[in-house]
Amino acid sequence: DAGVTQSPTHLIKTRGQQVTLRCSPKSGHDTVSWYQQALGQGPQFIFQYYEEEERQRGNFPDRFSGHQFPNYSSELNVNALLLGDSALYLCASSFGAGTQETQYFGPGTRLLVL
Amino acid sequence: AQTVTQSQPEMSVQEAETVTLSCTYDTSENNYYLFWYKQPPSRQMILVIRQEAYKQQNATENRFSVNFQKAAKSFSLKISDSQLGDTAMYFCAFSNYQLIWGAGTKLIIKP
């Protein structure tokens, strides 16, 4: 049973560029949440997708957008990258909308913006 | 605003000892969930234990147990018989509709 997978594992971009991160949920899960974890800090909730719609959103600008596909996989897009976007981006999957359910995390994508 | 506070940035104990990590939270909600997650150096976030606020009984998972004090809004994690593999960052998280995370406690288990 495959767990949550994310790609790529590492990424280097320059300011102003756009980036797309990908996530495949654990088998049987239908909900994907995205988090940003800056170095030395706890994760910050970006948004959650369920039934191909954004259900919840944290305090992130519109430069952060996402998508969920019919197979429940998800993408996180960040436009006009800033140096402050450098972080570990975590994807988590669960069954059912909301965050009260146990979330299973992927290994993350490390993004460095130069 | 809902907040989660972990007041111990770093702790270290000898292998086989018992260690308790502290977590307090602030919310006006009555129904919510609390979690402890572990993040080893490999970065993969792993669920340690989950507590539902409406349940008075403290959750336990093998060597891991919590002391949930709802009135005090406290949710501490106790690790018994600590092992080298327990070395990691430990995050306390509160869930209502979003997962709100603490800043984490770095736990080092010394041989």
Short mmCIF file of C-alpha atoms in Angstrom, two decimals:
data_model
loop_
_atom_site.label_atom_id
_atom_site.label_comp_id
_atom_site.label_asym_id
_atom_site.label_seq_id
_atom_site.Cartn_x
_atom_site.Cartn_y
_atom_site.Cartn_z
CA ASP A 1 0.00 0.00 0.00
CA ALA A 2 1.71 3.14 -1.24
CA GLY A 3 1.78 6.05 1.12
CA VAL A 4 1.62 9.70 0.19
CA THR A 5 4.09 10.58 -2.53
CA GLN A 6 5.36 13.98 -3.59
CA SER A 7 7.42 15.20 -6.49
CA PRO A 8 9.95 16.57 -6.97
CA THR A 9 11.94 16.08 -3.76
CA HIS A 10 14.03 19.20 -4.31
CA LEU A 11 13.61 22.24 -6.51
CA ILE A 12 15.60 25.41 -7.12
CA LYS A 13 13.91 28.45 -8.71
CA THR A 14 14.65 32.13 -9.08
CA ARG A 15 12.54 35.04 -7.93
CA GLY A 16 9.56 35.75 -10.15
CA GLN A 17 9.34 32.25 -11.55
CA GLN A 18 6.43 29.87 -11.14
CA VAL A 19 6.53 26.40 -9.63
CA THR A 20 4.24 23.36 -9.55
CA LEU A 21 4.46 20.71 -6.86
CA ARG A 22 2.66 17.38 -7.07
CA CYS A 23 1.11 15.02 -4.57
CA SER A 24 -0.50 11.60 -4.77
CA PRO A 25 -2.58 10.65 -1.73
CA LYS A 26 -2.49 7.42 0.18
CA SER A 27 -4.68 4.71 -1.33
CA GLY A 28 -8.30 5.15 -0.23
CA HIS A 29 -7.92 8.81 0.71
CA ASP A 30 -9.88 11.53 -1.04
CA THR A 31 -8.66 14.71 0.66
CA VAL A 32 -5.37 16.51 0.20
CA SER A 33 -3.99 19.30 2.36
CA TRP A 34 -0.91 21.40 1.69
CA TYR A 35 1.42 22.95 4.25
CA GLN A 36 4.43 25.25 4.13
CA GLN A 37 7.15 24.60 6.69
CA ALA A 38 9.87 27.22 6.98
CA LEU A 39 13.17 26.12 8.49
CA GLY A 40 12.92 25.68 12.24
CA GLN A 41 9.18 26.30 12.36
CA GLY A 42 5.98 24.33 12.49
CA PRO A 43 3.94 23.82 9.33
CA GLN A 44 1.51 26.48 8.17
CA PHE A 45 -1.74 25.37 6.57
CA ILE A 46 -2.08 26.56 2.95
CA PHE A 47 -5.32 24.90 1.77
CA GLN A 48 -7.27 21.69 1.55
CA TYR A 49 -8.88 20.04 -1.46
CA TYR A 50 -11.84 17.71 -1.35
CA GLU A 51 -14.03 16.64 -4.26
CA GLU A 52 -11.84 18.71 -6.58
CA GLU A 53 -12.66 21.92 -4.74
CA GLU A 54 -10.74 24.11 -2.34
CA ARG A 55 -12.56 23.62 0.98
CA GLN A 56 -10.41 25.45 3.48
CA ARG A 57 -7.68 28.03 3.07
CA GLY A 58 -5.07 29.40 5.41
CA ASN A 59 -3.61 32.88 5.40
CA PHE A 60 -1.72 32.67 2.11
CA PRO A 61 -1.90 35.08 -0.83
CA ASP A 62 -3.55 34.28 -4.13
CA ARG A 63 -0.12 33.51 -5.60
CA PHE A 64 -0.68 30.12 -4.00
CA SER A 65 -3.22 28.08 -5.90
CA GLY A 66 -4.02 24.44 -6.28
CA HIS A 67 -5.93 21.80 -8.05
CA GLN A 68 -7.27 18.36 -7.33
CA PHE A 69 -7.78 15.81 -10.07
CA PRO A 70 -10.49 13.13 -10.34
CA ASN A 71 -7.99 10.52 -9.11
CA TYR A 72 -7.57 12.67 -5.94
CA SER A 73 -4.00 13.68 -6.73
CA SER A 74 -3.22 17.33 -6.29
CA GLU A 75 -0.98 20.14 -7.45
CA LEU A 76 0.23 23.21 -5.63
CA ASN A 77 1.16 26.17 -7.81
CA VAL A 78 3.06 29.20 -6.64
CA ASN A 79 3.39 32.21 -8.95
CA ALA A 80 5.80 35.14 -8.79
CA LEU A 81 8.11 33.39 -6.38
CA LEU A 82 9.64 35.37 -3.54
CA LEU A 83 12.72 34.57 -1.51
CA GLY A 84 10.40 34.00 1.47
CA ASP A 85 8.71 31.14 -0.35
CA SER A 86 11.77 28.99 0.29
CA ALA A 87 10.52 26.20 2.51
CA LEU A 88 9.58 22.56 2.81
CA TYR A 89 6.17 21.98 1.25
CA LEU A 90 4.26 19.12 2.79
CA CYS A 91 1.29 17.32 1.37
CA ALA A 92 -1.03 15.32 3.60
CA SER A 93 -3.92 13.06 2.71
CA SER A 94 -6.94 11.90 4.68
CA PHE A 95 -10.39 10.50 4.18
CA GLY A 96 -13.21 13.03 4.24
CA ALA A 97 -13.22 16.81 4.38
CA GLY A 98 -11.98 18.72 7.39
CA THR A 99 -8.78 18.32 9.35
CA GLN A 100 -10.12 16.35 12.28
CA GLU A 101 -9.22 13.14 10.54
CA THR A 102 -5.75 11.76 10.87
CA GLN A 103 -3.56 13.08 8.11
CA TYR A 104 -0.79 11.10 6.51
CA PHE A 105 2.14 13.11 5.23
CA GLY A 106 4.41 12.78 2.26
CA PRO A 107 8.16 13.31 2.47
CA GLY A 108 7.86 16.89 1.27
CA THR A 109 9.34 19.02 -1.48
CA ARG A 110 12.21 21.30 -0.55
CA LEU A 111 11.92 24.54 -2.53
CA LEU A 112 14.77 27.01 -2.67
CA VAL A 113 14.16 30.40 -4.25
CA LEU A 114 17.28 32.34 -5.26
CA ALA B 1 -7.47 33.30 17.13
CA GLN B 2 -6.53 29.72 17.82
CA THR B 3 -2.93 29.22 18.87
CA VAL B 4 -0.70 26.35 19.95
CA THR B 5 2.29 26.91 22.20
CA GLN B 6 5.16 24.54 22.84
CA SER B 7 7.33 26.15 25.49
CA GLN B 8 10.30 23.75 25.29
CA PRO B 9 12.41 24.41 22.19
CA GLU B 10 14.76 21.52 22.98
CA MET B 11 14.99 18.64 25.43
CA SER B 12 17.42 15.79 25.90
CA VAL B 13 17.21 12.66 28.03
CA GLN B 14 19.09 9.42 28.41
CA GLU B 15 17.88 6.32 26.65
CA ALA B 16 15.24 4.39 28.67
CA GLU B 17 14.20 7.48 30.64
CA THR B 18 10.73 9.01 30.60
CA VAL B 19 10.24 12.45 29.08
CA THR B 20 7.23 14.77 28.94
CA LEU B 21 6.72 17.38 26.24
CA SER B 22 4.40 20.30 26.98
CA CYS B 23 1.74 21.85 24.79
CA THR B 24 -0.91 24.45 25.50
CA TYR B 25 -3.52 25.81 23.14
CA ASP B 26 -6.07 28.52 23.02
CA THR B 27 -9.53 28.14 21.54
CA SER B 28 -13.13 29.05 22.19
CA GLU B 29 -14.34 25.91 20.47
CA ASN B 30 -15.74 22.98 22.42
CA ASN B 31 -15.27 20.23 19.86
CA TYR B 32 -11.83 19.76 18.41
CA TYR B 33 -9.00 17.31 18.03
CA LEU B 34 -5.42 17.37 19.21
CA PHE B 35 -2.45 15.60 17.72
CA TRP B 36 1.18 14.95 18.36
CA TYR B 37 3.29 14.47 15.27
CA LYS B 38 6.92 13.45 15.06
CA GLN B 39 9.31 14.68 12.37
CA PRO B 40 12.64 12.83 12.33
CA PRO B 41 15.63 14.16 10.39
CA SER B 42 14.26 12.39 7.31
CA ARG B 43 11.55 15.11 7.38
CA GLN B 44 8.56 12.75 7.07
CA MET B 45 5.85 13.87 9.46
CA ILE B 46 4.46 10.88 11.38
CA LEU B 47 1.39 10.78 13.61
CA VAL B 48 2.23 9.78 17.18
CA ILE B 49 -1.09 10.10 18.94
CA ARG B 50 -4.55 11.65 18.55
CA GLN B 51 -7.01 12.91 21.18
CA GLU B 52 -10.65 13.87 20.71
CA ALA B 53 -11.66 16.72 22.99
CA TYR B 54 -14.98 15.21 23.94
CA LYS B 55 -13.28 12.10 25.29
CA GLN B 56 -12.08 12.49 28.87
CA GLN B 57 -9.92 9.39 28.73
CA ASN B 58 -6.33 10.11 27.82
CA ALA B 59 -5.12 8.49 24.61
CA THR B 60 -2.28 5.97 24.71
CA GLU B 61 -0.24 4.30 21.98
CA ASN B 62 2.29 1.83 23.30
CA ARG B 63 5.05 3.90 24.95
CA PHE B 64 3.31 7.18 24.15
CA SER B 65 0.55 8.69 26.26
CA VAL B 66 -1.01 12.09 26.73
CA ASN B 67 -2.22 14.11 29.68
CA PHE B 68 -5.19 16.03 28.33
CA GLN B 69 -6.51 18.77 30.61
CA LYS B 70 -9.37 20.41 28.74
CA ALA B 71 -10.11 23.12 31.26
CA ALA B 72 -6.47 24.12 31.39
CA LYS B 73 -6.14 23.73 27.60
CA SER B 74 -3.09 21.57 28.09
CA PHE B 75 -2.05 18.53 26.07
CA SER B 76 1.30 17.05 27.10
CA LEU B 77 2.98 14.00 25.61
CA LYS B 78 4.75 11.43 27.75
CA ILE B 79 7.26 9.06 26.20
CA SER B 80 8.16 6.11 28.40
CA ASP B 81 11.27 3.96 28.03
CA SER B 82 12.67 6.37 25.45
CA GLN B 83 14.63 4.93 22.54
CA LEU B 84 17.27 6.37 20.23
CA GLY B 85 14.74 6.26 17.39
CA ASP B 86 12.56 8.72 19.29
CA THR B 87 15.03 11.49 18.46
CA ALA B 88 13.04 13.96 16.35
CA MET B 89 11.11 17.21 16.29
CA TYR B 90 7.76 16.81 18.00
CA PHE B 91 4.86 19.02 17.01
CA CYS B 92 1.61 19.53 18.82
CA ALA B 93 -1.32 20.41 16.55
CA PHE B 94 -4.89 21.53 17.13
CA SER B 95 -7.66 20.80 14.66
CA ASN B 96 -11.00 22.43 14.22
CA TYR B 97 -11.23 23.01 10.50
CA GLN B 98 -7.59 23.82 10.04
CA LEU B 99 -4.58 22.19 11.60
CA ILE B 100 -2.82 24.78 13.75
CA TRP B 101 0.71 23.78 14.71
CA GLY B 102 3.07 24.65 17.50
CA ALA B 103 6.68 25.60 16.83
CA GLY B 104 7.93 22.17 17.87
CA THR B 105 10.21 20.65 20.49
CA LYS B 106 13.49 19.09 19.45
CA LEU B 107 13.92 15.89 21.44
CA ILE B 108 17.31 14.23 21.66
CA ILE B 109 17.68 10.77 23.14
CA LYS B 110 21.24 10.14 24.30
CA PRO B 111 22.76 6.65 24.45
#
